[in-house]
Short mmCIF file of C-alpha atoms in Angstrom, two decimals:
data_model
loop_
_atom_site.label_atom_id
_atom_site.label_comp_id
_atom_site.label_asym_id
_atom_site.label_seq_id
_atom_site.Cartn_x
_atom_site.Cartn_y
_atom_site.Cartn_z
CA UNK A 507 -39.08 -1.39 1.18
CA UNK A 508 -42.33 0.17 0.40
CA UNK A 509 -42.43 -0.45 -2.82
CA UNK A 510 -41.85 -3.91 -2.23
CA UNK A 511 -44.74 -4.14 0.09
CA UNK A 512 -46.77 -2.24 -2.94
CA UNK A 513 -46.00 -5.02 -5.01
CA UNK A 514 -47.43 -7.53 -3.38
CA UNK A 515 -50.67 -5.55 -1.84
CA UNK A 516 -51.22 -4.65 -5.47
CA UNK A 517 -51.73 -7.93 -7.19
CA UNK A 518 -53.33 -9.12 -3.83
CA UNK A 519 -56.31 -5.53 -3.98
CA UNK A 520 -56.80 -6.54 -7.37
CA UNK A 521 -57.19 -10.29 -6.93
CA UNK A 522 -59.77 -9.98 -4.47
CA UNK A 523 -62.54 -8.04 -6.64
CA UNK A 524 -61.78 -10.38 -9.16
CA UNK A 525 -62.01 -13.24 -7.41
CA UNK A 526 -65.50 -12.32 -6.41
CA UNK A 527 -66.24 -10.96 -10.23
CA UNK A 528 -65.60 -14.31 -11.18
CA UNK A 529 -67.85 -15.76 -8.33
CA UNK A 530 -70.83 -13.78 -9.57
CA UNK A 531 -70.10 -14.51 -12.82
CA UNK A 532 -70.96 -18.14 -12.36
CA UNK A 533 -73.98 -17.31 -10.56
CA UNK A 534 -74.95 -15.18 -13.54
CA UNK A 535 -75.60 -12.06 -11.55
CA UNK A 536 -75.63 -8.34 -11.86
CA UNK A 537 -73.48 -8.83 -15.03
CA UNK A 538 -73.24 -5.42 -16.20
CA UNK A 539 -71.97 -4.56 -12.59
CA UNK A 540 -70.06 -7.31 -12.54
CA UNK A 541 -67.87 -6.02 -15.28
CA UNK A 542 -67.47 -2.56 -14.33
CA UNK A 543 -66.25 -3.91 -10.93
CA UNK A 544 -63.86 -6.00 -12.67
CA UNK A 545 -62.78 -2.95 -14.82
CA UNK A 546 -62.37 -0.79 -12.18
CA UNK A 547 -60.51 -3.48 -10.09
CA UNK A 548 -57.94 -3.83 -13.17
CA UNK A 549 -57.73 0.18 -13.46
CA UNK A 550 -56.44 -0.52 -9.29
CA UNK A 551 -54.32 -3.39 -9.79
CA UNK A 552 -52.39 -1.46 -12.48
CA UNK A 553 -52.30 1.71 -10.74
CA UNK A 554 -50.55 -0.06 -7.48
CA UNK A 555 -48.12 -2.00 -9.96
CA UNK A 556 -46.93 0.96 -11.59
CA UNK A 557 -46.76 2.64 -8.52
CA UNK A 558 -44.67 0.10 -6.53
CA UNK A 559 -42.61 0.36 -9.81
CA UNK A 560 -41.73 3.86 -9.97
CA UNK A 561 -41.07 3.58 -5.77
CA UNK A 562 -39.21 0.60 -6.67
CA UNK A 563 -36.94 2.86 -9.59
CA UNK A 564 -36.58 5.92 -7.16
CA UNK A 565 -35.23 3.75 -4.11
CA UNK A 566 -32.92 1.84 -6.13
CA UNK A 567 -31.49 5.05 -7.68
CA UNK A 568 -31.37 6.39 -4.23
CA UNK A 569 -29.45 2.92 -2.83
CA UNK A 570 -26.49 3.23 -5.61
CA UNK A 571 -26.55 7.00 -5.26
CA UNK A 572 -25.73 6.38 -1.51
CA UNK A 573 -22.94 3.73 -2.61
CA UNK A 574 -21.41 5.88 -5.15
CA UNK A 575 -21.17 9.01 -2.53
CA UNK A 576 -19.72 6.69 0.00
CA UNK A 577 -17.30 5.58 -2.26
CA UNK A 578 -16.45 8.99 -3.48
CA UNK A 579 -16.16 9.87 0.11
CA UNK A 580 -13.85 6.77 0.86
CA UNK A 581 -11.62 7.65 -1.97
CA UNK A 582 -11.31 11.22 -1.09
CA UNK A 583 -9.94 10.41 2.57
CA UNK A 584 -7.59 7.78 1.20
CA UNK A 585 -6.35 11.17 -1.09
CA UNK A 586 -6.08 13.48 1.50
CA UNK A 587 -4.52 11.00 3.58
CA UNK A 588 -1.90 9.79 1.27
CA UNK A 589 -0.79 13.45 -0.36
CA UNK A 590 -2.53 16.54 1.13
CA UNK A 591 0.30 18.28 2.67
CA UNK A 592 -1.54 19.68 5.18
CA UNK A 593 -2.69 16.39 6.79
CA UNK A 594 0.62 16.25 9.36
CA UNK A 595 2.24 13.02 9.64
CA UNK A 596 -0.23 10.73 8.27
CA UNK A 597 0.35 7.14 7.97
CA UNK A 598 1.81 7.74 4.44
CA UNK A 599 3.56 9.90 5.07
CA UNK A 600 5.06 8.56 8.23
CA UNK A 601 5.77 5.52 5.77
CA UNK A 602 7.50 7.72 3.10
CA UNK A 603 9.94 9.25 5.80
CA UNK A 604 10.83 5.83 6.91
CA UNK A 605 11.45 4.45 3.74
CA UNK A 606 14.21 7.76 3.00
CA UNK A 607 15.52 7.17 6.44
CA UNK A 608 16.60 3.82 5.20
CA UNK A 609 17.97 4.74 2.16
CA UNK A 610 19.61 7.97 4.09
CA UNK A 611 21.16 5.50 6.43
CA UNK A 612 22.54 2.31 4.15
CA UNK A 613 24.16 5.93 1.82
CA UNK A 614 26.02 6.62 5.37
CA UNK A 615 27.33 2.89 6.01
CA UNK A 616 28.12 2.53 2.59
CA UNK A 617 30.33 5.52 2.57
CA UNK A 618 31.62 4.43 5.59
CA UNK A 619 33.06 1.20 4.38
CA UNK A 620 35.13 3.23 1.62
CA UNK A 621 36.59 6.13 3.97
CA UNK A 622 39.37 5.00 6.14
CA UNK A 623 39.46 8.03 8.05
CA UNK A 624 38.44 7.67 11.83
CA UNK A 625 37.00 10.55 12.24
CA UNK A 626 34.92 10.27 9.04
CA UNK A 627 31.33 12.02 9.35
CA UNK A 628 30.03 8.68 8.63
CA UNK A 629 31.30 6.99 11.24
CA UNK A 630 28.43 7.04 13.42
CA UNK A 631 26.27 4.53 11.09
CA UNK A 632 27.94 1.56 12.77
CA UNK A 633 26.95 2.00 15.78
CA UNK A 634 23.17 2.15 14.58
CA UNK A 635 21.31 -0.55 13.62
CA UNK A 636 18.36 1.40 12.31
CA UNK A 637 16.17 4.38 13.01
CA UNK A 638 12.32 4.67 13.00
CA UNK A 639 10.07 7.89 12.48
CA UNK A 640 6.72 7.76 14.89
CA UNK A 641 5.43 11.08 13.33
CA UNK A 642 5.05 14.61 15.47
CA UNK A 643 8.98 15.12 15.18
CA UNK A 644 9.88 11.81 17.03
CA UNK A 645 12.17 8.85 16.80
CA UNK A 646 13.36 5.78 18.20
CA UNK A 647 17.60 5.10 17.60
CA UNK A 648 18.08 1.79 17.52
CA UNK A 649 22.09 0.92 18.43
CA UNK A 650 24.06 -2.03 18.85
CA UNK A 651 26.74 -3.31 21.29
CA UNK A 652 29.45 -1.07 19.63
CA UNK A 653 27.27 1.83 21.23
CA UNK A 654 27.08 0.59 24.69
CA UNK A 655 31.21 1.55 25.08
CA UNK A 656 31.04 5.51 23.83
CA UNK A 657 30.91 7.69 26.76
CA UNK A 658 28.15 10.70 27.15
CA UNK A 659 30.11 12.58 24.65
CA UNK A 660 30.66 10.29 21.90
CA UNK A 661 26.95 8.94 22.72
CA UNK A 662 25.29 12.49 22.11
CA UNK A 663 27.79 12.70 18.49
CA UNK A 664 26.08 9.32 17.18
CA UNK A 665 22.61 10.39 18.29
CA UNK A 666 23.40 13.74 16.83
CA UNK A 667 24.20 12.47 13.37
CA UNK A 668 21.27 10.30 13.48
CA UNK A 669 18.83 13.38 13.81
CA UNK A 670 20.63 14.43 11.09
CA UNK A 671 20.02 11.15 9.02
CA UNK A 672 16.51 11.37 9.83
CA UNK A 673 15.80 14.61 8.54
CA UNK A 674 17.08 13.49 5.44
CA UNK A 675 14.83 10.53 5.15
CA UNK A 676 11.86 13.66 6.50
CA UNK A 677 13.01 15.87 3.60
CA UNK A 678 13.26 12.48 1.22
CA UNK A 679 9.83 11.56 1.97
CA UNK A 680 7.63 14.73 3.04
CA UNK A 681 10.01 18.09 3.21
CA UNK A 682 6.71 20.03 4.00
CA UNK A 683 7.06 18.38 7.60
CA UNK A 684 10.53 19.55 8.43
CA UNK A 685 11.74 23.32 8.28
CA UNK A 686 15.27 24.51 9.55
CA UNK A 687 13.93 25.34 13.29
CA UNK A 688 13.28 22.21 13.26
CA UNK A 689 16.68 21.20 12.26
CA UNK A 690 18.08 23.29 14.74
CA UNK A 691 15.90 22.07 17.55
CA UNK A 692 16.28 18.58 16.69
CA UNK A 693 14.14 15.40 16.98
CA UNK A 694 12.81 14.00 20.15
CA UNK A 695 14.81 10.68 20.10
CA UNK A 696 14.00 7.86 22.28
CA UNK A 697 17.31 5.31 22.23
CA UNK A 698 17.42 1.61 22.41
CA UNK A 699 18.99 -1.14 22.66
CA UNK A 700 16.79 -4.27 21.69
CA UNK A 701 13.59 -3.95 24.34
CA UNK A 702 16.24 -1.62 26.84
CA UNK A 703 15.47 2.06 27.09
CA UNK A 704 19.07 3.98 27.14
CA UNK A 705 18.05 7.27 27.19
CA UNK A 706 15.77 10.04 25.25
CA UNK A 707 16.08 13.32 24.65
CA UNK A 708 15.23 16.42 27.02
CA UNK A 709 12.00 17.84 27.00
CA UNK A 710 13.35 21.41 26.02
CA UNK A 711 16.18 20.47 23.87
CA UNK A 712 15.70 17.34 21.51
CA UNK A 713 19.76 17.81 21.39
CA UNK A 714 20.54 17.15 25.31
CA UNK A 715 20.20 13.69 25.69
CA UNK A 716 19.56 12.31 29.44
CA UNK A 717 20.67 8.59 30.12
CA UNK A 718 19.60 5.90 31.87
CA UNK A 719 21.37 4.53 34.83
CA UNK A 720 20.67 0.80 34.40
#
């Protein structure tokens, strides 16, 4: 900014003195100090022009300096974000588990569809319609009507095995997040069916499930 304002002061100091050089001039006077004041006016004028110049270099070096930090700074975060392993449960991430939950999941219901047996380990998949990582060890079971039938027992099997899909799609997309406590204690799961809230896991035990009445 200043050196903008030096820009125009500069021509404007200089202008004046030679404005009133040239007003003598026709007058005829004091010639001899006439052109020293006009030299020394041009020695000015230059000296604010170059001056306003070099301010006018140094702030724009400055201004992309700034830009280029900022978008060093803005790339780094997106970095971090997207791959440091010690950023827990970050947006990619969260992204990366969903996308191997899916995969984990259509694996199970395909396998399903070629194993006859009842009591296949697979079997649960059909009562789920899908299941959803929120990050911090959480996630939201999504069943259908084939799930509203089970009893407790049969409910807390199919919620089981979908903890256990999960953590496949967890190990799939960021295996840093999951250890084998945390296979043992579970995942808190939140279960659904459409907008209706069935049940969720206990507060102490992501493996004891607690239903709702309605």
């Amino acid at each position: 900014m200043l050196g903008f304002i030096l820009m125009f002061i500069g021509p404007l100091v200089g202008l004046i003195p030679i404005l009133w050089l040239f007003v003598l001039s026709k007058k005829k006077e004091n010639s001899a100090s006439s052109k020293k004041l006009f030299k020394y006016a041009a020695i000015i004028c230059l000296l604010l022009l170059g001056s306003s110049g070099v301010i006018l270099g140094v702030s724009y070096e400055q201004k992309i300096a700034a830009r280029n930090a900022s978008i060093r700074q803005q790339k780094q975060e997106k970095k971090q974000q997207e791959n440091d392993p010690s950023v827990l449960d970050s947006k990619a991430q969260i992204k990366k588990v969903n996308k191997g939950i899916a995969i984990s999941l259509k694996d199970d219901k395909n396998h399903l569809n070629d194993d006859s047996n009842p009591n296949s380990p697979y079997a649960f998949s059909n009562k789920i319609k899908s299941i959803q990582y929120l990050g911090n060890k959480k996630i939201v079971v999504q069943v259908n009507s084939d799930f509203l039938s089970l009893n407790d027992e049969q409910k807390k099997a199919v919620i089981d095995s979908s903890q256990d899909c999960a953590f496949t799609g967890i190990i799939y997309g960021a295996s840093h997040l999951t250890s084998s406590t945390d296979a043992k204690k579970g995942l808190y799961s939140t279960i659904k069916f459409g907008n209706t809230t069935l049940g969720h896991s206990d507060s102490t035990n992501f493996k004891n499930y607690e239903w709702s009445n309605a």
